[in-house]
mmCIF file with all atom_site columns, C-alpha atoms in Angstrom:
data_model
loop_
_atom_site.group_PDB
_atom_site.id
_atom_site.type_symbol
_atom_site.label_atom_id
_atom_site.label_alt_id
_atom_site.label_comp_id
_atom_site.label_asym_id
_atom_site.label_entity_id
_atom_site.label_seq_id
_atom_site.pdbx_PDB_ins_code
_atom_site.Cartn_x
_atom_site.Cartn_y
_atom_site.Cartn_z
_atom_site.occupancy
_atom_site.B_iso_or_equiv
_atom_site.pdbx_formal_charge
_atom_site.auth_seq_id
_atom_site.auth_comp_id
_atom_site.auth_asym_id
_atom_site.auth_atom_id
_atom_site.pdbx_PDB_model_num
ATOM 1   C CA . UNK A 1 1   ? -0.029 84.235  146.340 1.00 92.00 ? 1   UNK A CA 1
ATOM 2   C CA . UNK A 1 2   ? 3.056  83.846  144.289 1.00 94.00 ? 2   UNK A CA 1
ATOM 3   C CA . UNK A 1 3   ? 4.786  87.379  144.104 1.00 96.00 ? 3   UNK A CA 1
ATOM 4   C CA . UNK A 1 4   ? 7.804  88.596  141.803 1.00 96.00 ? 4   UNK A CA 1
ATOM 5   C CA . UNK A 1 5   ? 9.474  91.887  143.105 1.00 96.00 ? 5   UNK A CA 1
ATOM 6   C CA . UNK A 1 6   ? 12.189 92.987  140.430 1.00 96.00 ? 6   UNK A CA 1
ATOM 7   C CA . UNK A 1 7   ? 14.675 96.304  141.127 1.00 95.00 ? 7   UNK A CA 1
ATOM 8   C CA . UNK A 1 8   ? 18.220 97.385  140.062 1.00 97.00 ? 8   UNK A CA 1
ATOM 9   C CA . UNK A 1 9   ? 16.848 98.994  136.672 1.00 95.00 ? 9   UNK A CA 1
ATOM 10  C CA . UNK A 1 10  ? 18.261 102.220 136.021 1.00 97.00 ? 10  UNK A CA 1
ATOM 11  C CA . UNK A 1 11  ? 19.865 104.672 133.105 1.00 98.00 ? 11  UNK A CA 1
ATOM 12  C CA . UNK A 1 12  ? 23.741 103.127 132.365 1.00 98.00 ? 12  UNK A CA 1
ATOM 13  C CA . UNK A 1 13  ? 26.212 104.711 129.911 1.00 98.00 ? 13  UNK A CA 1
ATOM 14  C CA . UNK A 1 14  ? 26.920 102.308 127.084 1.00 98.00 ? 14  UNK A CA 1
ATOM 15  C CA . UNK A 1 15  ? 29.526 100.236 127.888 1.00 98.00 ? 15  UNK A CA 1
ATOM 16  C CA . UNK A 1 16  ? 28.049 100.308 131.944 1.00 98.00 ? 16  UNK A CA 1
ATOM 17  C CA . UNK A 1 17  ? 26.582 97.817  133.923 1.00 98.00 ? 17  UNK A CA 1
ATOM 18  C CA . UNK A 1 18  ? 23.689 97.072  136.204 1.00 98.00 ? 18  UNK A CA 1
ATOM 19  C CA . UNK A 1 19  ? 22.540 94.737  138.247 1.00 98.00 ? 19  UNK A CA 1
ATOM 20  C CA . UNK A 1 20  ? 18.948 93.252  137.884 1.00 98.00 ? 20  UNK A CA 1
ATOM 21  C CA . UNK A 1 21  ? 17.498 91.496  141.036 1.00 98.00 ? 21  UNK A CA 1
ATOM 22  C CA . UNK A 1 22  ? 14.169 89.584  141.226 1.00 98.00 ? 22  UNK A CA 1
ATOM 23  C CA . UNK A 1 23  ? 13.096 88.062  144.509 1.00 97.00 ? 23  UNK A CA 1
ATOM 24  C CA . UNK A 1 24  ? 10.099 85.429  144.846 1.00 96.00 ? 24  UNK A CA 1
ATOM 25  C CA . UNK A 1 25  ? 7.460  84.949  147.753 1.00 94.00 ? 25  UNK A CA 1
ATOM 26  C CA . UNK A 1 26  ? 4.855  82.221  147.808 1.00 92.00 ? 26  UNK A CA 1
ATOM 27  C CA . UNK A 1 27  ? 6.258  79.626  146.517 1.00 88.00 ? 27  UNK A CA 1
ATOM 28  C CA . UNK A 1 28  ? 9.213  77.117  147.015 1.00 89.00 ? 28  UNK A CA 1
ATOM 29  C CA . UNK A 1 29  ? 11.566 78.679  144.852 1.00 90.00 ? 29  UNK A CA 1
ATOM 30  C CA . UNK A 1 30  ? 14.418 76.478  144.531 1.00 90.00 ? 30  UNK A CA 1
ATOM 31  C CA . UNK A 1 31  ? 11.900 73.982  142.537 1.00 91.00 ? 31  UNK A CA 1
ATOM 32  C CA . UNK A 1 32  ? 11.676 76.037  140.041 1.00 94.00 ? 32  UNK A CA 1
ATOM 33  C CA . UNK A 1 33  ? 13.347 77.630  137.323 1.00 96.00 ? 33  UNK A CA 1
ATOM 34  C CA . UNK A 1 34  ? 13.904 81.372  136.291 1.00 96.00 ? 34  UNK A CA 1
ATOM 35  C CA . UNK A 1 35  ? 14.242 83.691  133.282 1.00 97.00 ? 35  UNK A CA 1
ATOM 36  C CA . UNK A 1 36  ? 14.533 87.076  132.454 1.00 98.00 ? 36  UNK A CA 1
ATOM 37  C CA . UNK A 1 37  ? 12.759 88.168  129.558 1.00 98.00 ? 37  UNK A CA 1
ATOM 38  C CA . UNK A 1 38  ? 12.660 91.728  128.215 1.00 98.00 ? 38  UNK A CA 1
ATOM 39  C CA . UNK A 1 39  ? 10.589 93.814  125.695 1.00 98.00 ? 39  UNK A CA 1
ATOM 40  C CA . UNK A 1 40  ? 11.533 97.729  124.101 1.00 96.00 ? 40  UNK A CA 1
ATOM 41  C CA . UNK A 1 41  ? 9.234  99.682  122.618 1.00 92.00 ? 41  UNK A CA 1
ATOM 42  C CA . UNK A 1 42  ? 7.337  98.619  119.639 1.00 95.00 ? 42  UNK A CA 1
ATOM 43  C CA . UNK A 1 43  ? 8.810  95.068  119.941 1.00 96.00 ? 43  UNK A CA 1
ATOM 44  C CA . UNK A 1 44  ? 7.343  91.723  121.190 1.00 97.00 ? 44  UNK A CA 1
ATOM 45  C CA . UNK A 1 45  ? 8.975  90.445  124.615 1.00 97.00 ? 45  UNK A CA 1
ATOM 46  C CA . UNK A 1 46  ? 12.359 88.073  124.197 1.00 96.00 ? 46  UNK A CA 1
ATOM 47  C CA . UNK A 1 47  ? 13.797 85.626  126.203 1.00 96.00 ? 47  UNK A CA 1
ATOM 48  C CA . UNK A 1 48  ? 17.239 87.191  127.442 1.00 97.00 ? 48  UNK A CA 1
ATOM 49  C CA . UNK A 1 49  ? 18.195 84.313  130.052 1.00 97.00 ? 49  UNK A CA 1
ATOM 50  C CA . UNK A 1 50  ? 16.876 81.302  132.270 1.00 96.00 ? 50  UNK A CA 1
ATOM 51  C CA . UNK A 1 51  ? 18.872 79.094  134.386 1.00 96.00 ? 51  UNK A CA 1
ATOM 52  C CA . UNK A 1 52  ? 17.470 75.549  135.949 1.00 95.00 ? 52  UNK A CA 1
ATOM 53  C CA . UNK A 1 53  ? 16.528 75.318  140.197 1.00 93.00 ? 53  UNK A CA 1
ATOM 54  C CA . UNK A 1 54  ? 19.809 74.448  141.201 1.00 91.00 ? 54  UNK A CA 1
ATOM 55  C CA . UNK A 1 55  ? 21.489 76.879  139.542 1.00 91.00 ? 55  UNK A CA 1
ATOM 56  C CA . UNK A 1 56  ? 23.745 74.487  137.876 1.00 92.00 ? 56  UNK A CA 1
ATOM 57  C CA . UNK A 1 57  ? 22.593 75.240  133.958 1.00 94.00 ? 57  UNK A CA 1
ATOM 58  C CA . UNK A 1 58  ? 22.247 78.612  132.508 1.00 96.00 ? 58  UNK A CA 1
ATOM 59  C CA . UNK A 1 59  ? 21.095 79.635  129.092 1.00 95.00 ? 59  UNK A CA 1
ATOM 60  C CA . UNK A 1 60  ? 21.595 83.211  127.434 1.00 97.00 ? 60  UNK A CA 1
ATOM 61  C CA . UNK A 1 61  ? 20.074 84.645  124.084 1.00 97.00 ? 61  UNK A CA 1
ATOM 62  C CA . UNK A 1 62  ? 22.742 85.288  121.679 1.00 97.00 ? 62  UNK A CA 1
ATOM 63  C CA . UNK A 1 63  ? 22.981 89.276  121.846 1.00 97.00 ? 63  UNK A CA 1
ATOM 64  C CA . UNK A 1 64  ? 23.635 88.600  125.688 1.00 98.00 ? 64  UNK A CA 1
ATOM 65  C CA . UNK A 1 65  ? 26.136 86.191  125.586 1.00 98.00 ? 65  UNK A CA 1
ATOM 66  C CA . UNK A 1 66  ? 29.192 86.943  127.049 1.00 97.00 ? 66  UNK A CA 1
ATOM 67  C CA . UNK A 1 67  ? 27.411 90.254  128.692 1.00 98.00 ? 67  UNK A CA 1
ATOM 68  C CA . UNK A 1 68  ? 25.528 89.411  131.076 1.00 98.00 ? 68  UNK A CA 1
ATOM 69  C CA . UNK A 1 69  ? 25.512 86.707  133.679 1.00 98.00 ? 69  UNK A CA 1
ATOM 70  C CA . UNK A 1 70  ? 22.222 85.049  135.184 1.00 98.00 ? 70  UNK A CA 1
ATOM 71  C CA . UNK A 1 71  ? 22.408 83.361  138.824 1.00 97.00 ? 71  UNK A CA 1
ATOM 72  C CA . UNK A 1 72  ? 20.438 82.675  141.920 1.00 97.00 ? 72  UNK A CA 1
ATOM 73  C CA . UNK A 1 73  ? 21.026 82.100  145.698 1.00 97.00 ? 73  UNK A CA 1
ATOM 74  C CA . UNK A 1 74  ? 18.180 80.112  146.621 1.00 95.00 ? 74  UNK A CA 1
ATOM 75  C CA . UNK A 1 75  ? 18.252 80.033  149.670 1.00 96.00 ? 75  UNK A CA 1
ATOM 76  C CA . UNK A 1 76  ? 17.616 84.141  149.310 1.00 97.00 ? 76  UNK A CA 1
ATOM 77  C CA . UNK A 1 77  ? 14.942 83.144  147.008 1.00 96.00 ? 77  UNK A CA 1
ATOM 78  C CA . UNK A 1 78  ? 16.378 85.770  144.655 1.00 97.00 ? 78  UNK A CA 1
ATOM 79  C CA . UNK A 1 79  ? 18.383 85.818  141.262 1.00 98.00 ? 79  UNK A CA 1
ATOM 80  C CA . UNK A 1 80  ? 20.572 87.590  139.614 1.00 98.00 ? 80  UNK A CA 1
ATOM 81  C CA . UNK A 1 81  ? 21.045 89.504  135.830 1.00 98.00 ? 81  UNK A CA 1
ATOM 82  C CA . UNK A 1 82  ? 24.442 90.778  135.948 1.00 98.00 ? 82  UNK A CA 1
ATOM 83  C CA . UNK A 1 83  ? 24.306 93.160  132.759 1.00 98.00 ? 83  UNK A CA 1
ATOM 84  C CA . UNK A 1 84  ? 28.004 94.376  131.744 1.00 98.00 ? 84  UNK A CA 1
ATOM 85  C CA . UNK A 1 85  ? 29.028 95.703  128.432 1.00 98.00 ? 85  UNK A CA 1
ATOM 86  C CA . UNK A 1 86  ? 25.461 97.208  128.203 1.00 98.00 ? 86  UNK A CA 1
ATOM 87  C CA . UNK A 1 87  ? 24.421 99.018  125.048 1.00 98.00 ? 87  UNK A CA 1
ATOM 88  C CA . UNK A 1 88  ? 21.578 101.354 123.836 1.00 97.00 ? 88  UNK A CA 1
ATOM 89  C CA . UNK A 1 89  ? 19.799 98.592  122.290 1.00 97.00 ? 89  UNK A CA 1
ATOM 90  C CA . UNK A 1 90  ? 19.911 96.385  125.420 1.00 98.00 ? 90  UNK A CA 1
ATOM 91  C CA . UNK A 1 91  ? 17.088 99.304  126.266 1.00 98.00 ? 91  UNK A CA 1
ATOM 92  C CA . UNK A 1 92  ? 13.906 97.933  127.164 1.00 98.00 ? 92  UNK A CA 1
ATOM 93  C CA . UNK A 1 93  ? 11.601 96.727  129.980 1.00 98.00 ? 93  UNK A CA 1
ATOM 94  C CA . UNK A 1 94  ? 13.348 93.496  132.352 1.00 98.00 ? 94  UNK A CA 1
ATOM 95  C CA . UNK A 1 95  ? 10.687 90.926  133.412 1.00 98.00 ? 95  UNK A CA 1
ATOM 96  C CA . UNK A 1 96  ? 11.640 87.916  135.488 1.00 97.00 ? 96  UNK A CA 1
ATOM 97  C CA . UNK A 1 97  ? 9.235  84.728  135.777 1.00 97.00 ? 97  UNK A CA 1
ATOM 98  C CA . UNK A 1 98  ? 9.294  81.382  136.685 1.00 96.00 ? 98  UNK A CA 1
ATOM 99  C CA . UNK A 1 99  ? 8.147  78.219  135.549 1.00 94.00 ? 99  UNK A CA 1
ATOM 100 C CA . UNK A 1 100 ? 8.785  74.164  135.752 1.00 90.00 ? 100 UNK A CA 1
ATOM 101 C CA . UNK A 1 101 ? 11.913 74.581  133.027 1.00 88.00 ? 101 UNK A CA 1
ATOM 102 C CA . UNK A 1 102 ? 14.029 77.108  131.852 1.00 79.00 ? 102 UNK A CA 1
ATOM 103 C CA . UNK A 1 103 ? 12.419 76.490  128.720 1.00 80.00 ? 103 UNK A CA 1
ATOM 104 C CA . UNK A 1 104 ? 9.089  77.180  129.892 1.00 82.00 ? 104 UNK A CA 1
ATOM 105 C CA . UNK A 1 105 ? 6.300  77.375  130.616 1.00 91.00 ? 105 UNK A CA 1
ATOM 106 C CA . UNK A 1 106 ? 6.674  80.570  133.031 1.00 94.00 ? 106 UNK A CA 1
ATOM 107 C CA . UNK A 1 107 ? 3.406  80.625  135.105 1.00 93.00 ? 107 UNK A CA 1
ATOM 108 C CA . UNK A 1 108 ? 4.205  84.184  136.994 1.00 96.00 ? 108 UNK A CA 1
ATOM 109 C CA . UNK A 1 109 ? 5.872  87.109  136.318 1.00 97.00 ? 109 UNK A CA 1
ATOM 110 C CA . UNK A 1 110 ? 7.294  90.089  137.668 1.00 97.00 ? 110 UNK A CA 1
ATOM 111 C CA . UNK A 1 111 ? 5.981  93.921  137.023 1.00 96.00 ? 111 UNK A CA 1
ATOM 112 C CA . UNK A 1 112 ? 9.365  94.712  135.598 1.00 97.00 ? 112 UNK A CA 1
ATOM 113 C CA . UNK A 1 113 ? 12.145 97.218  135.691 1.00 97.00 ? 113 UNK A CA 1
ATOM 114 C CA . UNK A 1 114 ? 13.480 99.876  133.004 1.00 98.00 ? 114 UNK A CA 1
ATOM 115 C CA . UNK A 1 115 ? 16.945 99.519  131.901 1.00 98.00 ? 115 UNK A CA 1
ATOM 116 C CA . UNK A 1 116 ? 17.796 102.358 129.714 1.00 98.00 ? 116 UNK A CA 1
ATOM 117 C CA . UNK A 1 117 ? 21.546 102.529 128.226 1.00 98.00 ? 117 UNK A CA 1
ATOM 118 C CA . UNK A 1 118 ? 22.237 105.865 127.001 1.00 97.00 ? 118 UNK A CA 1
ATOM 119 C CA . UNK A 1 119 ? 24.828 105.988 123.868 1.00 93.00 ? 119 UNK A CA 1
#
């Protein structure tokens, strides 16, 4: 079965930075594209970043822009969130998933990893 196995979550100092990775198993990975999503307490789950298979197109929400850097080496079937610049309210849950298109539809997801940035 298709498995998602995020780590590098932690507790940062604003102004930090972390390093989310997510690694896939069961499934040809560099067909398909990957996001990282998030979701804080008491508030739905947002897109934070996806990029396309080849790694060639990446896409960022707008309070990450700038911040934080999504890539993959697919031939580690992993990617990468490189979170700099990190503030309290970048606090929440990190999921990645995957799916046909950045855009979506992302058919499996990971259990996620805290990120908590201290002020």
């Amino acid at each position: 079965q298709v498995q998602l196995v995020e780590s590098g979550g932690g507790l940062v100092q604003a102004g930090g930075s972390l390093r989310l990775s997510c690694t896939v198993s069961g499934r040809t990975f560099r067909r398909y594209a990957m996001a990282w999503f998030r979701q804080a307490p008491g508030k739905e789950r947002e897109f934070v970043a996806g990029i396309n298979w080849s790694g060639g197109s990446t896409y960022y929400v707008d309070s990450v822009k700038g911040r934080f850097t999504l890539s993959r080496d697919n031939a580690k079937n992993s990617v990468y969130l490189h979170m700099s610049g990190l503030k309290p309210e970048d606090t929440a849950v990190y999921y990645c998933a995957t799916g046909s298109t950045y855009s979506g539809p992302y058919d499996y997801w990971g259990q996620g990893t805290q990120v908590t940035v201290s002020s």
